[in-house]
mmCIF file of C-alpha atoms in Angstrom:
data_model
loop_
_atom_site.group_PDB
_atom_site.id
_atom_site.type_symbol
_atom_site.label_atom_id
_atom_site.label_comp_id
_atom_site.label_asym_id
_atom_site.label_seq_id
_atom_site.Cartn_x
_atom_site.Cartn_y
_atom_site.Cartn_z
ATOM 1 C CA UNK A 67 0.000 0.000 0.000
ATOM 2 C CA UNK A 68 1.655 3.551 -0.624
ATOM 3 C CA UNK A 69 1.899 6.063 2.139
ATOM 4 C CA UNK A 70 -0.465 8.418 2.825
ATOM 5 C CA UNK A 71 -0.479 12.514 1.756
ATOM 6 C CA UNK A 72 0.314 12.976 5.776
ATOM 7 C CA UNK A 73 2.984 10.198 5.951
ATOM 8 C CA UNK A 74 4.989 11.720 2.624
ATOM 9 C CA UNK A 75 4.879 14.833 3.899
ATOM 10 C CA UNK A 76 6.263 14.101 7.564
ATOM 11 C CA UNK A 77 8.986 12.026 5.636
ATOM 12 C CA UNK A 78 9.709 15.096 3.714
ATOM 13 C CA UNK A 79 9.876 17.486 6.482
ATOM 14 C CA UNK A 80 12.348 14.684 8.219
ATOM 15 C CA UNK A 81 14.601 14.730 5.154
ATOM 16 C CA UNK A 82 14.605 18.228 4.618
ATOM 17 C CA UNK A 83 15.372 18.916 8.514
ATOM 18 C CA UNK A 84 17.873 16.173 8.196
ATOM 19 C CA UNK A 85 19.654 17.218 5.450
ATOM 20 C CA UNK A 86 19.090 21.036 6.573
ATOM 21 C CA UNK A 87 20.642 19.634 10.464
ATOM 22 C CA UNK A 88 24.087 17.887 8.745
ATOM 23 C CA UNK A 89 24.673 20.812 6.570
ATOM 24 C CA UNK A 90 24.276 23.844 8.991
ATOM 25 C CA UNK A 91 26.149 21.589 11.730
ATOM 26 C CA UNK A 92 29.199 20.615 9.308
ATOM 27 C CA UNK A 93 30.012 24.401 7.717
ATOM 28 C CA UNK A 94 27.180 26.667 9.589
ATOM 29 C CA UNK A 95 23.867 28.436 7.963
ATOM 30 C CA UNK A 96 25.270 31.281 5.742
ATOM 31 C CA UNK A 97 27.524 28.523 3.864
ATOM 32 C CA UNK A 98 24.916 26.149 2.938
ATOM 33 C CA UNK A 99 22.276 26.984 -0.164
ATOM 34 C CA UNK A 100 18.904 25.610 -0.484
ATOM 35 C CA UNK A 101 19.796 23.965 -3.514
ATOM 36 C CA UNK A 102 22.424 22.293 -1.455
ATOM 37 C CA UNK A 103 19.216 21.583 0.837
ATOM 38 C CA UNK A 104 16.834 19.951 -1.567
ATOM 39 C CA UNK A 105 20.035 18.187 -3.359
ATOM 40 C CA UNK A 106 21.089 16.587 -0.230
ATOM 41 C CA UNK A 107 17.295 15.783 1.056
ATOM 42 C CA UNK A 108 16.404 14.194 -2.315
ATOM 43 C CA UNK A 109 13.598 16.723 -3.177
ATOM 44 C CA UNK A 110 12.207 19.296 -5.171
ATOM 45 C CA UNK A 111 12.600 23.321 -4.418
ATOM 46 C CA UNK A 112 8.963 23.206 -4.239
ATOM 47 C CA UNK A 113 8.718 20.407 -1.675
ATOM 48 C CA UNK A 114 11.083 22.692 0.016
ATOM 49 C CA UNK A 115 8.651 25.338 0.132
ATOM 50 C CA UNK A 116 5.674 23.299 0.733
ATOM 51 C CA UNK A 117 7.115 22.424 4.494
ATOM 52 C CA UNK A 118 9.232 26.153 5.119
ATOM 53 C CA UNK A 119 8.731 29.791 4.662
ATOM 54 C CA UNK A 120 12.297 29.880 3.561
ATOM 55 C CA UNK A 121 15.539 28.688 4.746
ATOM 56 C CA UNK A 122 15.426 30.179 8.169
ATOM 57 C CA UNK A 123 12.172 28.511 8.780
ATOM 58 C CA UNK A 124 14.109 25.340 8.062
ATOM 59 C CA UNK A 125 16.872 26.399 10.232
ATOM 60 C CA UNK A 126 14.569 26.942 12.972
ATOM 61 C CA UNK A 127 13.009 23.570 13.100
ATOM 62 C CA UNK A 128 16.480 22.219 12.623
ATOM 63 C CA UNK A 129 17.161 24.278 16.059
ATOM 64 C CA UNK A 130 14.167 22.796 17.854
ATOM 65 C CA UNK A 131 15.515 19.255 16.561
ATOM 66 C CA UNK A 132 18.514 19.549 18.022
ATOM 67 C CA UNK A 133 17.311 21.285 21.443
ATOM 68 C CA UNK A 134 15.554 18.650 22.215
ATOM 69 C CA UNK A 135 17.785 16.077 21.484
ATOM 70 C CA UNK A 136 19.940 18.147 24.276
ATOM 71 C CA UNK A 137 17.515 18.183 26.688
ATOM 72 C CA UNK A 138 17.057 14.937 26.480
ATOM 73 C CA UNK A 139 20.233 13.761 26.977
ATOM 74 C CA UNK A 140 20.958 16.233 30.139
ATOM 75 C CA UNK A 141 17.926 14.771 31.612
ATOM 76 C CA UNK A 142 19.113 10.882 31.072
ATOM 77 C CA UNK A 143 22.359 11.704 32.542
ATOM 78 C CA UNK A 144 21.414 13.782 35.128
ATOM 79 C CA UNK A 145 18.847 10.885 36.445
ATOM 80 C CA UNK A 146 20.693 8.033 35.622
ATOM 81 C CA UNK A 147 23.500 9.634 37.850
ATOM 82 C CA UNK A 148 23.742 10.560 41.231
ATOM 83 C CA UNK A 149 20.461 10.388 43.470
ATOM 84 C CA UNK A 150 21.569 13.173 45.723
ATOM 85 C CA UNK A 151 19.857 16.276 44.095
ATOM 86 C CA UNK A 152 23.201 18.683 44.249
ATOM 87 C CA UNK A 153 24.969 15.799 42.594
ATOM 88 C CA UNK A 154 22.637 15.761 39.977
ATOM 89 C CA UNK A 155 22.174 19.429 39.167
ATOM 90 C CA UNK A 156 26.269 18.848 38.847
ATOM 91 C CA UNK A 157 25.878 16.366 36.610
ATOM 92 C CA UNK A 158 23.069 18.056 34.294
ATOM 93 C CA UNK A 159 25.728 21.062 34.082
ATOM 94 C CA UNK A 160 28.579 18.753 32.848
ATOM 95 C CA UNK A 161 26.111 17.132 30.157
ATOM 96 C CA UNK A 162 24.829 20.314 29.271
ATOM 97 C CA UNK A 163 28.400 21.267 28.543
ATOM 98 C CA UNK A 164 29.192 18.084 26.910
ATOM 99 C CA UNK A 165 26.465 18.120 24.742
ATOM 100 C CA UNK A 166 26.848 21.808 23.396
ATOM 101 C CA UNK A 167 30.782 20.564 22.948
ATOM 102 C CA UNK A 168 29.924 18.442 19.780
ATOM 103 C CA UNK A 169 30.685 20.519 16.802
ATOM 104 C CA UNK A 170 27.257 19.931 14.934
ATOM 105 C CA UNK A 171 25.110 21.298 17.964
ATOM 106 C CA UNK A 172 27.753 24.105 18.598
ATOM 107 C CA UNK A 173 27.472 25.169 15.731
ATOM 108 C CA UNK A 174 23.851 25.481 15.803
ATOM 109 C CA UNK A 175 22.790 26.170 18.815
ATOM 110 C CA UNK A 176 25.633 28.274 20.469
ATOM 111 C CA UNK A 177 27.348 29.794 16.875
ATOM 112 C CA UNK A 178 24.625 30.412 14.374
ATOM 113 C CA UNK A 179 21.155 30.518 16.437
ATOM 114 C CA UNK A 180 21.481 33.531 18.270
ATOM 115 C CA UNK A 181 22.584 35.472 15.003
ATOM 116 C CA UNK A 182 20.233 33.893 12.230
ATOM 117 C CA UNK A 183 16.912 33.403 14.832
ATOM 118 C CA UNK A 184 17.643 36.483 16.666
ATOM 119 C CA UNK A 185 18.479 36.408 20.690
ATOM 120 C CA UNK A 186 14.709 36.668 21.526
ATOM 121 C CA UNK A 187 13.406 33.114 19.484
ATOM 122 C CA UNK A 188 17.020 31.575 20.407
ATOM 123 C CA UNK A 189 16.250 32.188 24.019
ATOM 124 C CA UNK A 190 12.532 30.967 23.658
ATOM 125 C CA UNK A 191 13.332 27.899 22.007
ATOM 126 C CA UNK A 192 16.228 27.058 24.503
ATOM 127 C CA UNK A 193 13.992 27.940 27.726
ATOM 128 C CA UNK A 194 10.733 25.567 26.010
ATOM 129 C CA UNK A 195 12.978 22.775 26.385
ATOM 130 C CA UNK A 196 15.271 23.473 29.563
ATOM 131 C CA UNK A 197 13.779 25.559 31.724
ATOM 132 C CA UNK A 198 11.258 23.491 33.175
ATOM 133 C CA UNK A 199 13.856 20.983 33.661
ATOM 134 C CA UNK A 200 16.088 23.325 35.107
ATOM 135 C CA UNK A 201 13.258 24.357 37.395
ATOM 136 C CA UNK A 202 12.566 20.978 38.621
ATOM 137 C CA UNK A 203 16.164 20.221 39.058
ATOM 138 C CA UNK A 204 16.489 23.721 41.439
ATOM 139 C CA UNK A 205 13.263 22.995 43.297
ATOM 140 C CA UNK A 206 14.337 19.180 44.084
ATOM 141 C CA UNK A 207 17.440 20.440 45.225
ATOM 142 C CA UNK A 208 16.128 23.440 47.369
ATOM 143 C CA UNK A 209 13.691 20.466 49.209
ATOM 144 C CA UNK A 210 16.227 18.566 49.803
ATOM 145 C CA UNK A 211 17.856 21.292 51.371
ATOM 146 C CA UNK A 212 21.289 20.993 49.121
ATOM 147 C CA UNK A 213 19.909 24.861 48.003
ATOM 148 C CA UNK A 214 18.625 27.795 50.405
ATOM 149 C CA UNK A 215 15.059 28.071 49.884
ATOM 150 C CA UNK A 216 14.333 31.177 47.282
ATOM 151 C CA UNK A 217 12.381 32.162 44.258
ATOM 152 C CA UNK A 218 13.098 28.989 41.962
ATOM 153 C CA UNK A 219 11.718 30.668 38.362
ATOM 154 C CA UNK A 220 14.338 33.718 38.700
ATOM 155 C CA UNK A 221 17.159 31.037 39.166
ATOM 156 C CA UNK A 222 15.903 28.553 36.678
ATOM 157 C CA UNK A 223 16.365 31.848 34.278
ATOM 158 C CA UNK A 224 19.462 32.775 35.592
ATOM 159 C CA UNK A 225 21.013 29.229 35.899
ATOM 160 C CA UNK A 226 19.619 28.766 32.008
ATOM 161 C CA UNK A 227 21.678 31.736 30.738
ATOM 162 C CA UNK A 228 24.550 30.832 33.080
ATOM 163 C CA UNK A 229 24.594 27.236 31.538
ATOM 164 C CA UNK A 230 23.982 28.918 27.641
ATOM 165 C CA UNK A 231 27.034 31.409 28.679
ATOM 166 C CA UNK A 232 28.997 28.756 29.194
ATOM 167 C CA UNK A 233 28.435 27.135 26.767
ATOM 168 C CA UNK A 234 29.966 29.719 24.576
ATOM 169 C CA UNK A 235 33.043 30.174 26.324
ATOM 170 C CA UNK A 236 34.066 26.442 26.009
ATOM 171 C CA UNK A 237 33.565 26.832 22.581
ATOM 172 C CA UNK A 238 35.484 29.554 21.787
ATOM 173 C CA UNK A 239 38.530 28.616 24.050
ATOM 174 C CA UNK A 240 41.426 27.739 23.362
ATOM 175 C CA UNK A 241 41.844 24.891 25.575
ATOM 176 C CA UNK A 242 38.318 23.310 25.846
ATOM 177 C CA UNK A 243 38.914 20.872 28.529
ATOM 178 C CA UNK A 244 40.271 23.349 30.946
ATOM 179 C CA UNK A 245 37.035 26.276 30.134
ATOM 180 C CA UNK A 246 34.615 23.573 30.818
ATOM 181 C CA UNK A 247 36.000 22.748 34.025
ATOM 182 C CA UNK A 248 36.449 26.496 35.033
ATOM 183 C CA UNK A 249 32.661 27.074 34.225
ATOM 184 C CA UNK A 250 31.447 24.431 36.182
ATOM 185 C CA UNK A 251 33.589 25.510 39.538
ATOM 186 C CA UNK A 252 32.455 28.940 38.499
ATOM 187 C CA UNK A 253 28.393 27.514 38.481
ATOM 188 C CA UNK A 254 29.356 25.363 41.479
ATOM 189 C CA UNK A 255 30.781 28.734 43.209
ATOM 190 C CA UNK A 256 27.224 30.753 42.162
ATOM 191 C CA UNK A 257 24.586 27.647 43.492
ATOM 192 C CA UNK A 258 26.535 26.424 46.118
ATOM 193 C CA UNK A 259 27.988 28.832 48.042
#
């Protein structure tokens, strides 16, 4: 039996955010043409078109993609770590970090987001996925009584753009390994002490 109109076009969508995901990750969004897109996806221009605006549209879902996909794995490392709640807000940090240090998402996310979907939608996109996690994480924590009790939304925020911060100065440092490490004492330093 041949797929339904719905089925194509969510396998269409997939290949063009596919394609659209391995092409902005390997040489970043203002080096990669639509033809390149459609080429690489195995459609038309006009499929294209049928599922995007334009190429930022594309770039946007291929932001959400990849978000998610970092949320994700934060959240299975953080809970498939430590028990004790400080241990695993550490551990969520250090994925976090780990994640954004693969060059495909640092591109995207940390590199081209912020310029090509504007701080604003970069920031909404990031806090849909992480925030709430971020919030839980805090809260659990601040129960447990690893955190002072306080306001846990304003830290979740600030804690969110802490983690996105440093996220950007790994990946512009020189020595990587050594940045990542500083940030998280620094983090430790600002939730801990």
């Amino acid at each position: 039996m041949g797929r339904t109109h719905a089925e194509r076009s969510r396998a269409t969508r997939t290949a063009l955010i596919t394609a659209g995901r391995g092409l902005f990750g390997e040489r970043g969004y203002a080096d990669v043409g639509t033809e390149e897109i459609v080429r690489t996806a195995g459609v038309s221009r006009g499929a294209l078109y049928h599922q995007f605006s334009d190429k930022r549209a594309l770039f946007d879902a291929v932001v959400e993609e990849v978000e998610a996909e970092v949320t994700r794995r934060v959240v299975e490392d953080a809970l498939t770590g430590p028990a004790d709640p400080a241990d695993a807000l550490r551990a969520g940090a250090r994925a976090f970090l780990d994640a954004c240090a693969v060059p495909e998402v640092e591109r995207i996310l940390l590199l081209d987001a912020p310029g090509v979907l504007g701080w604003e939608r970069w920031r909404e996109i990031g806090a849909r996925h992480g925030l709430g996690v971020i919030e839980t994480a805090l809260q659990t924590a601040i129960d447990a009584g690893a955190l002072r009790p306080q306001a846990v939304r304003p830290l979740a925020h600030l804690v969110l753009g802490a983690l996105d911060e440093a996220a950007m100065v790994v990946a512009r440092a020189a020595d990587r390994d050594a940045a990542r490490e500083e940030m998280l004492a620094a983090l430790e330093g600002l939730l801990f002490s």
